[in-house]
Structures are given as C-alpha cells and as structure tokens.
mmCIF file of C-alpha atoms in Angstrom:
data_model
loop_
_atom_site.group_PDB
_atom_site.id
_atom_site.type_symbol
_atom_site.label_atom_id
_atom_site.label_comp_id
_atom_site.label_asym_id
_atom_site.label_seq_id
_atom_site.Cartn_x
_atom_site.Cartn_y
_atom_site.Cartn_z
ATOM 1 C CA MET A 1 23.433 113.895 -15.516
ATOM 2 C CA THR A 2 26.908 113.403 -17.009
ATOM 3 C CA GLN A 3 28.406 111.114 -19.577
ATOM 4 C CA ASN A 4 29.610 107.715 -18.341
ATOM 5 C CA ILE A 5 32.861 107.603 -20.342
ATOM 6 C CA LYS A 6 36.531 107.882 -19.497
ATOM 7 C CA PRO A 7 37.684 111.404 -20.422
ATOM 8 C CA LEU A 8 41.098 112.292 -21.814
ATOM 9 C CA VAL A 9 41.481 115.533 -19.806
ATOM 10 C CA THR A 10 40.554 116.485 -16.251
ATOM 11 C CA VAL A 11 39.833 120.143 -15.543
ATOM 12 C CA LEU A 12 40.472 120.458 -11.810
ATOM 13 C CA THR A 13 38.948 123.412 -9.973
ATOM 14 C CA PRO A 14 39.560 123.879 -6.237
ATOM 15 C CA THR A 15 37.085 126.464 -4.975
ATOM 16 C CA TYR A 16 36.038 128.330 -1.853
ATOM 17 C CA ASN A 17 33.133 130.812 -1.854
ATOM 18 C CA ARG A 18 33.489 131.723 -5.533
ATOM 19 C CA MET A 19 29.956 131.074 -6.746
ATOM 20 C CA LYS A 20 29.719 134.297 -8.755
ATOM 21 C CA THR A 21 32.911 133.696 -10.732
ATOM 22 C CA LEU A 22 32.397 129.938 -11.105
ATOM 23 C CA LYS A 23 29.467 130.599 -13.417
ATOM 24 C CA GLU A 24 31.739 132.116 -16.063
ATOM 25 C CA LEU A 25 34.089 129.132 -15.880
ATOM 26 C CA TYR A 26 31.062 126.840 -16.187
ATOM 27 C CA ARG A 27 29.894 128.692 -19.314
ATOM 28 C CA SER A 28 33.366 128.502 -20.852
ATOM 29 C CA LEU A 29 33.390 124.715 -20.346
ATOM 30 C CA CYS A 30 29.919 124.351 -21.839
ATOM 31 C CA ASN A 31 31.149 126.239 -24.920
ATOM 32 C CA GLN A 32 34.250 124.124 -25.600
ATOM 33 C CA THR A 33 34.867 122.787 -29.104
ATOM 34 C CA CYS A 34 35.794 119.405 -27.578
ATOM 35 C CA PHE A 35 34.043 117.726 -24.641
ATOM 36 C CA ASN A 36 36.446 114.876 -23.966
ATOM 37 C CA PHE A 37 37.008 116.063 -20.392
ATOM 38 C CA GLN A 38 35.970 115.758 -16.777
ATOM 39 C CA TRP A 39 35.291 118.862 -14.701
ATOM 40 C CA LEU A 40 36.366 117.935 -11.185
ATOM 41 C CA VAL A 41 35.379 120.548 -8.612
ATOM 42 C CA ILE A 42 36.841 120.244 -5.109
ATOM 43 C CA ASP A 43 34.821 122.489 -2.810
ATOM 44 C CA ASP A 44 36.921 123.513 0.188
ATOM 45 C CA GLU A 45 33.844 123.862 2.465
ATOM 46 C CA SER A 46 32.236 126.878 0.777
ATOM 47 C CA THR A 47 29.533 128.652 2.757
ATOM 48 C CA ASP A 48 27.942 130.487 -0.191
ATOM 49 C CA ALA A 49 25.604 129.017 -2.826
ATOM 50 C CA THR A 50 28.287 126.858 -4.482
ATOM 51 C CA ARG A 51 26.855 123.566 -3.251
ATOM 52 C CA ASP A 52 23.322 124.410 -4.430
ATOM 53 C CA PHE A 53 24.617 125.422 -7.861
ATOM 54 C CA PHE A 54 26.313 122.077 -8.418
ATOM 55 C CA LYS A 55 23.317 120.134 -7.152
ATOM 56 C CA LYS A 56 21.329 121.785 -9.950
ATOM 57 C CA CYS A 57 24.112 121.072 -12.467
ATOM 58 C CA GLU A 58 24.046 117.395 -11.559
ATOM 59 C CA THR A 59 20.400 117.182 -12.655
ATOM 60 C CA LYS A 60 21.229 118.492 -16.138
ATOM 61 C CA THR A 61 22.475 116.655 -19.205
ATOM 62 C CA LEU A 62 25.937 118.129 -19.679
ATOM 63 C CA PRO A 63 28.269 117.551 -22.644
ATOM 64 C CA PHE A 64 31.138 116.705 -20.263
ATOM 65 C CA ILE A 65 31.623 114.705 -17.066
ATOM 66 C CA LEU A 66 31.026 116.698 -13.886
ATOM 67 C CA ASP A 67 32.254 115.459 -10.508
ATOM 68 C CA TYR A 68 31.625 117.736 -7.525
ATOM 69 C CA VAL A 69 33.309 116.852 -4.215
ATOM 70 C CA TYR A 70 32.832 118.694 -0.903
ATOM 71 C CA LYS A 71 35.588 118.597 1.731
ATOM 72 C CA LYS A 72 36.583 120.153 5.027
ATOM 73 C CA ASN A 73 38.295 123.529 4.678
ATOM 74 C CA GLY A 74 42.072 123.450 4.555
ATOM 75 C CA GLY A 75 43.216 125.658 1.691
ATOM 76 C CA LYS A 76 43.823 125.135 -2.014
ATOM 77 C CA HIS A 77 46.867 122.894 -1.544
ATOM 78 C CA THR A 78 44.825 120.443 0.573
ATOM 79 C CA ALA A 79 42.118 120.444 -2.106
ATOM 80 C CA LEU A 80 44.754 119.485 -4.674
ATOM 81 C CA ASN A 81 45.967 116.665 -2.416
ATOM 82 C CA PHE A 82 42.387 115.493 -1.878
ATOM 83 C CA SER A 83 41.602 115.462 -5.611
ATOM 84 C CA HIS A 84 43.859 112.539 -6.577
ATOM 85 C CA LYS A 85 41.405 109.670 -6.186
ATOM 86 C CA PHE A 86 38.716 111.479 -8.207
ATOM 87 C CA ILE A 87 40.813 112.313 -11.282
ATOM 88 C CA LYS A 88 39.679 110.379 -14.367
ATOM 89 C CA GLY A 89 41.589 112.041 -17.214
ATOM 90 C CA GLU A 90 44.987 111.092 -18.585
ATOM 91 C CA TYR A 91 46.019 114.753 -18.559
ATOM 92 C CA LEU A 92 45.261 117.416 -15.981
ATOM 93 C CA ILE A 93 44.793 121.172 -16.034
ATOM 94 C CA ILE A 94 44.085 123.223 -12.897
ATOM 95 C CA VAL A 95 41.687 126.103 -13.545
ATOM 96 C CA ASP A 96 40.980 128.404 -10.629
ATOM 97 C CA SER A 97 37.400 129.323 -9.860
ATOM 98 C CA ASP A 98 37.883 132.992 -10.789
ATOM 99 C CA ASP A 99 39.363 132.162 -14.231
ATOM 100 C CA PHE A 100 38.089 130.497 -17.412
ATOM 101 C CA LEU A 101 39.229 128.782 -20.614
ATOM 102 C CA VAL A 102 39.084 129.918 -24.237
ATOM 103 C CA LYS A 103 36.639 127.916 -26.341
ATOM 104 C CA ASP A 104 39.210 125.578 -27.956
ATOM 105 C CA ALA A 105 41.345 125.037 -24.831
ATOM 106 C CA ILE A 106 40.559 121.312 -24.420
ATOM 107 C CA GLU A 107 41.037 120.751 -28.150
ATOM 108 C CA GLN A 108 44.461 122.454 -28.014
ATOM 109 C CA ILE A 109 45.547 120.467 -24.946
ATOM 110 C CA ILE A 110 44.773 117.174 -26.665
ATOM 111 C CA LEU A 111 46.344 118.317 -29.942
ATOM 112 C CA TYR A 112 49.684 119.228 -28.342
ATOM 113 C CA TRP A 113 49.891 116.161 -26.122
ATOM 114 C CA ARG A 114 49.446 114.042 -29.239
ATOM 115 C CA LYS A 115 51.999 116.135 -31.129
ATOM 116 C CA TYR A 116 54.692 115.510 -28.490
ATOM 117 C CA SER A 117 53.699 111.934 -27.668
ATOM 118 C CA ASN A 118 57.053 110.621 -28.912
ATOM 119 C CA LEU A 119 58.952 112.571 -26.218
ATOM 120 C CA ASP A 120 59.212 111.867 -22.480
ATOM 121 C CA ILE A 121 57.125 114.893 -21.554
ATOM 122 C CA GLY A 122 55.943 115.650 -18.024
ATOM 123 C CA ALA A 123 54.078 118.873 -18.761
ATOM 124 C CA ILE A 124 52.891 120.991 -21.649
ATOM 125 C CA ILE A 125 52.629 124.580 -20.513
ATOM 126 C CA PHE A 126 50.459 127.117 -22.324
ATOM 127 C CA GLN A 127 50.141 130.861 -21.885
ATOM 128 C CA ARG A 128 47.741 132.690 -19.616
ATOM 129 C CA GLY A 129 46.187 135.859 -20.951
ATOM 130 C CA HIS A 130 43.875 138.734 -20.217
ATOM 131 C CA ARG A 131 40.372 139.024 -21.635
ATOM 132 C CA ASP A 132 41.737 140.834 -24.685
ATOM 133 C CA GLY A 133 44.012 137.851 -25.384
ATOM 134 C CA VAL A 134 47.246 139.620 -24.423
ATOM 135 C CA LYS A 135 49.554 137.006 -22.909
ATOM 136 C CA PHE A 136 51.144 137.291 -19.471
ATOM 137 C CA ASP A 137 54.657 136.181 -20.498
ATOM 138 C CA ASN A 138 56.199 138.030 -23.457
ATOM 139 C CA LYS A 139 59.493 136.160 -23.066
ATOM 140 C CA ILE A 140 57.906 133.093 -24.618
ATOM 141 C CA ASN A 141 57.425 133.927 -28.292
ATOM 142 C CA LYS A 142 57.912 130.442 -29.703
ATOM 143 C CA ASN A 143 57.386 126.839 -28.600
ATOM 144 C CA ILE A 144 60.228 125.639 -26.332
ATOM 145 C CA VAL A 145 61.234 122.131 -25.196
ATOM 146 C CA THR A 146 63.193 122.339 -21.931
ATOM 147 C CA THR A 147 62.884 121.368 -18.257
ATOM 148 C CA PHE A 148 61.118 123.276 -15.493
ATOM 149 C CA ALA A 149 64.434 124.073 -13.777
ATOM 150 C CA GLU A 150 66.134 125.164 -17.007
ATOM 151 C CA ALA A 151 63.198 127.452 -17.752
ATOM 152 C CA MET A 152 63.556 129.124 -14.348
ATOM 153 C CA ASN A 153 67.311 129.409 -14.808
ATOM 154 C CA SER A 154 66.787 131.183 -18.123
ATOM 155 C CA GLY A 155 64.480 133.740 -16.546
ATOM 156 C CA ILE A 156 61.090 132.338 -17.571
ATOM 157 C CA LYS A 157 58.744 133.139 -14.732
ATOM 158 C CA GLY A 158 55.251 134.375 -14.064
ATOM 159 C CA ASP A 159 51.925 132.665 -14.388
ATOM 160 C CA HIS A 160 51.370 130.070 -17.085
ATOM 161 C CA CYS A 161 48.789 127.382 -17.787
ATOM 162 C CA GLU A 162 50.301 124.027 -16.860
ATOM 163 C CA THR A 163 48.915 120.752 -18.178
ATOM 164 C CA VAL A 164 50.492 117.580 -16.802
ATOM 165 C CA LYS A 165 50.181 113.827 -16.926
ATOM 166 C CA SER A 166 47.724 112.887 -14.200
ATOM 167 C CA GLU A 167 49.845 109.941 -13.035
ATOM 168 C CA LEU A 168 52.717 112.342 -12.241
ATOM 169 C CA PHE A 169 50.411 114.788 -10.459
ATOM 170 C CA LYS A 170 49.024 111.986 -8.282
ATOM 171 C CA ASN A 171 52.533 111.114 -7.099
ATOM 172 C CA PHE A 172 52.909 114.509 -5.428
ATOM 173 C CA GLN A 173 51.494 115.574 -2.079
ATOM 174 C CA PHE A 174 51.820 119.037 -0.559
ATOM 175 C CA PRO A 175 52.913 119.050 3.078
ATOM 176 C CA VAL A 176 50.162 120.231 5.421
ATOM 177 C CA PHE A 177 50.986 122.501 8.361
ATOM 178 C CA ASP A 178 48.527 123.031 11.205
ATOM 179 C CA GLY A 179 47.020 126.506 11.162
ATOM 180 C CA GLU A 180 48.206 127.290 7.628
ATOM 181 C CA ASN A 181 46.018 127.266 4.518
ATOM 182 C CA PHE A 182 48.283 128.276 1.635
ATOM 183 C CA ILE A 183 51.369 127.028 -0.224
ATOM 184 C CA ALA A 184 52.447 128.359 -3.618
ATOM 185 C CA GLU A 185 52.340 125.912 -6.536
ATOM 186 C CA GLY A 186 55.740 126.460 -8.176
ATOM 187 C CA ALA A 187 57.440 123.715 -6.149
ATOM 188 C CA MET A 188 54.685 121.312 -7.154
ATOM 189 C CA TRP A 189 55.365 121.835 -10.871
ATOM 190 C CA TYR A 190 59.081 121.336 -10.299
ATOM 191 C CA SER A 191 58.497 118.108 -8.356
ATOM 192 C CA VAL A 192 55.869 116.713 -10.724
ATOM 193 C CA THR A 193 58.039 117.252 -13.823
ATOM 194 C CA LYS A 194 61.426 116.365 -12.287
ATOM 195 C CA GLY A 195 63.369 114.130 -14.668
ATOM 196 C CA LYS A 196 60.997 114.957 -17.545
ATOM 197 C CA LYS A 197 60.954 117.458 -20.363
ATOM 198 C CA VAL A 198 58.382 120.245 -20.435
ATOM 199 C CA VAL A 199 57.085 122.070 -23.499
ATOM 200 C CA TYR A 200 56.162 125.758 -23.419
ATOM 201 C CA ILE A 201 53.514 126.594 -26.034
ATOM 202 C CA ASP A 202 53.134 130.213 -27.118
ATOM 203 C CA LYS A 203 49.351 130.104 -27.176
ATOM 204 C CA VAL A 204 46.836 131.621 -24.753
ATOM 205 C CA ILE A 205 44.203 129.100 -23.660
ATOM 206 C CA TYR A 206 43.570 130.335 -20.098
ATOM 207 C CA ILE A 207 42.079 133.699 -19.122
ATOM 208 C CA ALA A 208 42.983 134.863 -15.629
ATOM 209 C CA GLU A 209 40.884 137.210 -13.546
ATOM 210 C CA TYR A 210 42.802 138.114 -10.387
ATOM 211 C CA LEU A 211 40.335 139.255 -7.758
ATOM 212 C CA SER A 212 41.285 141.602 -4.932
ATOM 213 C CA GLY A 213 40.587 138.882 -2.372
ATOM 214 C CA GLY A 214 42.130 136.065 -4.372
ATOM 215 C CA LEU A 215 45.280 134.120 -3.529
ATOM 216 C CA THR A 216 47.439 135.690 -6.242
ATOM 217 C CA LYS A 217 46.558 139.272 -5.301
ATOM 218 C CA SER A 218 47.114 138.615 -1.586
ATOM 219 C CA GLY A 219 50.833 138.301 -2.271
ATOM 220 C CA ARG A 220 53.559 138.627 0.284
ATOM 221 C CA LYS A 221 51.337 139.012 3.342
ATOM 222 C CA LEU A 222 49.754 135.649 2.546
ATOM 223 C CA GLN A 223 53.180 134.008 2.367
ATOM 224 C CA ILE A 224 54.171 135.493 5.707
ATOM 225 C CA SER A 225 50.933 134.309 7.315
ATOM 226 C CA ASN A 226 51.769 130.808 6.093
ATOM 227 C CA ALA A 227 55.481 130.922 6.860
ATOM 228 C CA ARG A 228 56.072 127.178 7.307
ATOM 229 C CA GLY A 229 54.612 126.479 3.889
ATOM 230 C CA ALA A 230 56.559 129.381 2.382
ATOM 231 C CA LYS A 231 59.765 128.096 3.987
ATOM 232 C CA TRP A 232 59.179 124.622 2.544
ATOM 233 C CA HIS A 233 58.456 126.100 -0.880
ATOM 234 C CA ALA A 234 61.710 128.102 -0.891
ATOM 235 C CA SER A 235 63.678 125.032 0.217
ATOM 236 C CA MET A 236 62.591 123.166 -2.917
ATOM 237 C CA PHE A 237 64.506 125.641 -5.081
ATOM 238 C CA LEU A 238 67.830 125.132 -3.290
ATOM 239 C CA SER A 239 68.421 122.033 -5.417
ATOM 240 C CA ASP A 240 71.495 121.921 -7.655
ATOM 241 C CA ASP A 241 69.097 121.722 -10.612
ATOM 242 C CA PHE A 242 68.863 125.492 -10.277
ATOM 243 C CA SER A 243 71.297 128.291 -11.082
ATOM 244 C CA LEU A 244 73.205 130.152 -8.388
ATOM 245 C CA LYS A 245 70.910 133.158 -8.896
ATOM 246 C CA VAL A 246 67.758 131.093 -8.281
ATOM 247 C CA LYS A 247 69.301 129.337 -5.284
ATOM 248 C CA LEU A 248 70.485 132.606 -3.702
ATOM 249 C CA LYS A 249 67.060 134.202 -4.089
ATOM 250 C CA ASN A 250 65.364 131.231 -2.441
ATOM 251 C CA ALA A 251 67.996 130.931 0.289
ATOM 252 C CA LEU A 252 67.193 134.559 1.105
ATOM 253 C CA LEU A 253 63.474 133.754 1.225
ATOM 254 C CA TYR A 254 64.120 130.570 3.211
ATOM 255 C CA GLY A 255 66.080 132.461 5.854
ATOM 256 C CA CYS A 256 63.495 135.234 5.981
ATOM 257 C CA TYR A 257 60.624 132.828 6.677
ATOM 258 C CA CYS A 258 62.771 131.045 9.284
ATOM 259 C CA ASN A 259 63.042 134.392 11.040
ATOM 260 C CA PHE A 260 59.264 134.847 10.942
ATOM 261 C CA LEU A 261 59.051 131.431 12.583
ATOM 262 C CA LYS A 262 61.618 132.500 15.231
ATOM 263 C CA GLU A 263 64.019 129.789 14.073
ATOM 264 C CA ASN A 264 67.752 130.317 14.513
ATOM 265 C CA LEU A 265 70.396 129.277 11.985
ATOM 266 C CA PHE A 266 70.954 125.911 13.686
ATOM 267 C CA ILE A 267 67.271 125.023 13.266
ATOM 268 C CA ALA A 268 67.222 126.441 9.734
ATOM 269 C CA LEU A 269 69.996 124.083 8.632
ATOM 270 C CA ARG A 270 68.172 120.935 9.723
ATOM 271 C CA LYS A 271 67.061 118.710 6.841
ATOM 272 C CA ILE A 272 68.624 121.089 4.289
ATOM 273 C CA SER A 273 71.163 119.520 1.935
ATOM 274 C CA ASN A 274 72.517 122.811 0.535
ATOM 275 C CA LYS A 275 73.626 124.287 3.844
ATOM 276 C CA LYS A 276 76.378 126.583 2.520
ATOM 277 C CA ILE A 277 74.053 128.773 0.503
ATOM 278 C CA VAL A 278 71.639 129.126 3.447
ATOM 279 C CA VAL A 279 74.544 130.248 5.674
ATOM 280 C CA LEU A 280 75.689 132.695 2.973
ATOM 281 C CA ALA A 281 72.239 134.265 2.751
ATOM 282 C CA TRP A 282 71.493 134.226 6.496
ATOM 283 C CA LEU A 283 72.499 137.794 7.416
ATOM 284 C CA PRO A 284 70.839 139.355 4.327
ATOM 285 C CA SER A 285 67.718 137.333 5.118
ATOM 286 C CA LYS A 286 67.569 138.970 8.553
ATOM 287 C CA VAL A 287 67.599 142.376 6.868
ATOM 288 C CA LEU A 288 64.765 141.291 4.563
ATOM 289 C CA TYR A 289 62.844 139.906 7.538
ATOM 290 C CA THR A 290 63.129 143.239 9.381
ATOM 291 C CA TYR A 291 61.890 145.148 6.331
ATOM 292 C CA TRP A 292 58.943 142.811 5.673
ATOM 293 C CA ASN A 293 58.030 142.589 9.339
ATOM 294 C CA ASN A 294 57.799 146.379 9.520
ATOM 295 C CA LYS A 295 55.856 146.585 6.255
ATOM 296 C CA TYR A 296 53.471 143.667 6.544
ATOM 297 C CA GLY A 297 53.575 142.456 10.134
ATOM 298 C CA LYS A 298 52.712 138.845 11.004
#
C-alpha cells in the first residue's frame, strides 16, 4: 500500500527488462531522508519479472507513493510521453532503471527548488556521479544560473541530473516514428526549459551505472538505427538560440542522418527554418555518412 497524499516530487522511471538493477534503485528510494515523492514506474512491456516485483511492492506499506503502469513497447521516449497523466509531483526527476539516487537526493531537490523559488526557473540540474561520488562534469565547479542553450554554447555537455517543473514537462511530446524506439533526450530539455532560466548545482545526487546493453552505451549505432528520431533531434539544435559551433555540429549530424534515410538535399531542407547552415554542412555530412556507414552499417 502507498500513502494517499499529493507528493512534491515525482521520480519517473521508464523501464524495460531491468528487474535486476531496479532493485538497487528501489532500495535507494526506501532509504531517502525525505519521502515527499511519488515513484512512477512506466514499464515498456517488460518480459522479465518486473511486473511480479511491483505486484509484491504494491502489497507493502511503503514510505512513498508508488504508481506502476504497464504499457505496450515503444521505447523510452514513448514511455515518457505516456507518463504525463500519471505524474502527481510538482517537480520531476527521471531516474533510469539501471541507476539510483543518493540518500538525500529528494531532500536536496526540494531544498534547491525552494531556494530559487523567486526566479523564473524551468529546471534545476544536479550532477551525476560514479559510485565513489566522482562527478561526471568537472566543468561545473560552482552553482550557475543560465539557460539550457547558453550552457551548451559555453561548452557544458555530458550527462547531468535534470529536475524540472512537471507542468513544463507535460507540455512536451516526443515525435514517434514507426519502427523506431529511441530518441535522445537533449532536445527535450531544451524544449521544456525554453524561455526559462536553469540552475546548475555542483552536487552529485544521481549515481549512474551504464550497462553494456543500455541506451547510453549503445551510442552511435543506436542513433543510426533510429535515424528519423536522430534527424529530428539534430534539427532542434539549429535554432538561433545556439552558437555557430553548436549549429554547425548539428547541421552535420542532420545531413548525415538524412543520408542514412536516403533523403536528398531538397527533402532535407523541408520544414527547416535555418536552411543556409544545412546547405553549408551538406557535403561534409556526406563524408561523415560514408565513414559511419562503413564503420557501423545500418
């Protein structure tokens, strides 16, 4: 059984066949210093023991709200889309099923959202770390108030732990392409926080365990196998919010994925506002396509 109260934070976990690693995340949530949260698990049609595990959890008296939802398989981005109507918290953090939180993570999330409540903040972004506490991003060595685009322009990149206002997250929907089951999340964070400030907090609250079969480790080959989603993702970073360097990199990626899709330049320019930079990067993108096609195949 779970508490019948409205939580302040929603911990959202999309999962697919990760029963073994989910147990460590579950333990980390049970050991939090603050239980003012909902754990919302969106099961993307797992075929392992995930469903049985949560049936047992639902019979227990837990210190937090647990909501387990089973859906038809479609990939993590469809699970995020599907989650909107089940989110109860004012703030949201996505925690993957092969990762876990430090014991005061929820407490820190609430503390910093209260601290910056006087600003028009869209996201408060913490550090990810390894088990020994070493953070992923050494460029962030103090708390920074900026925008998502400005952070990218300044060279801040890599994996972080994003917490956002749930109402902003619910306004965003990933596109869904038939036959594809992956889209990277960077464009989502840009869209969700557009027009808002974001705060980077130099504190590790999220421990990442990248498995060999996980989405992060799958890398470039996964992007190529989901080329329409990868093309859409690159197109989001052609906005004038971004520096010339960021736009050129993504124009190169955009053109490369167009080539994987057998789309010519005329097709590539449809529905793209920043056409000049796509044209500029078109020939180099063909070179990149040839290299990746030889290395990874389709």
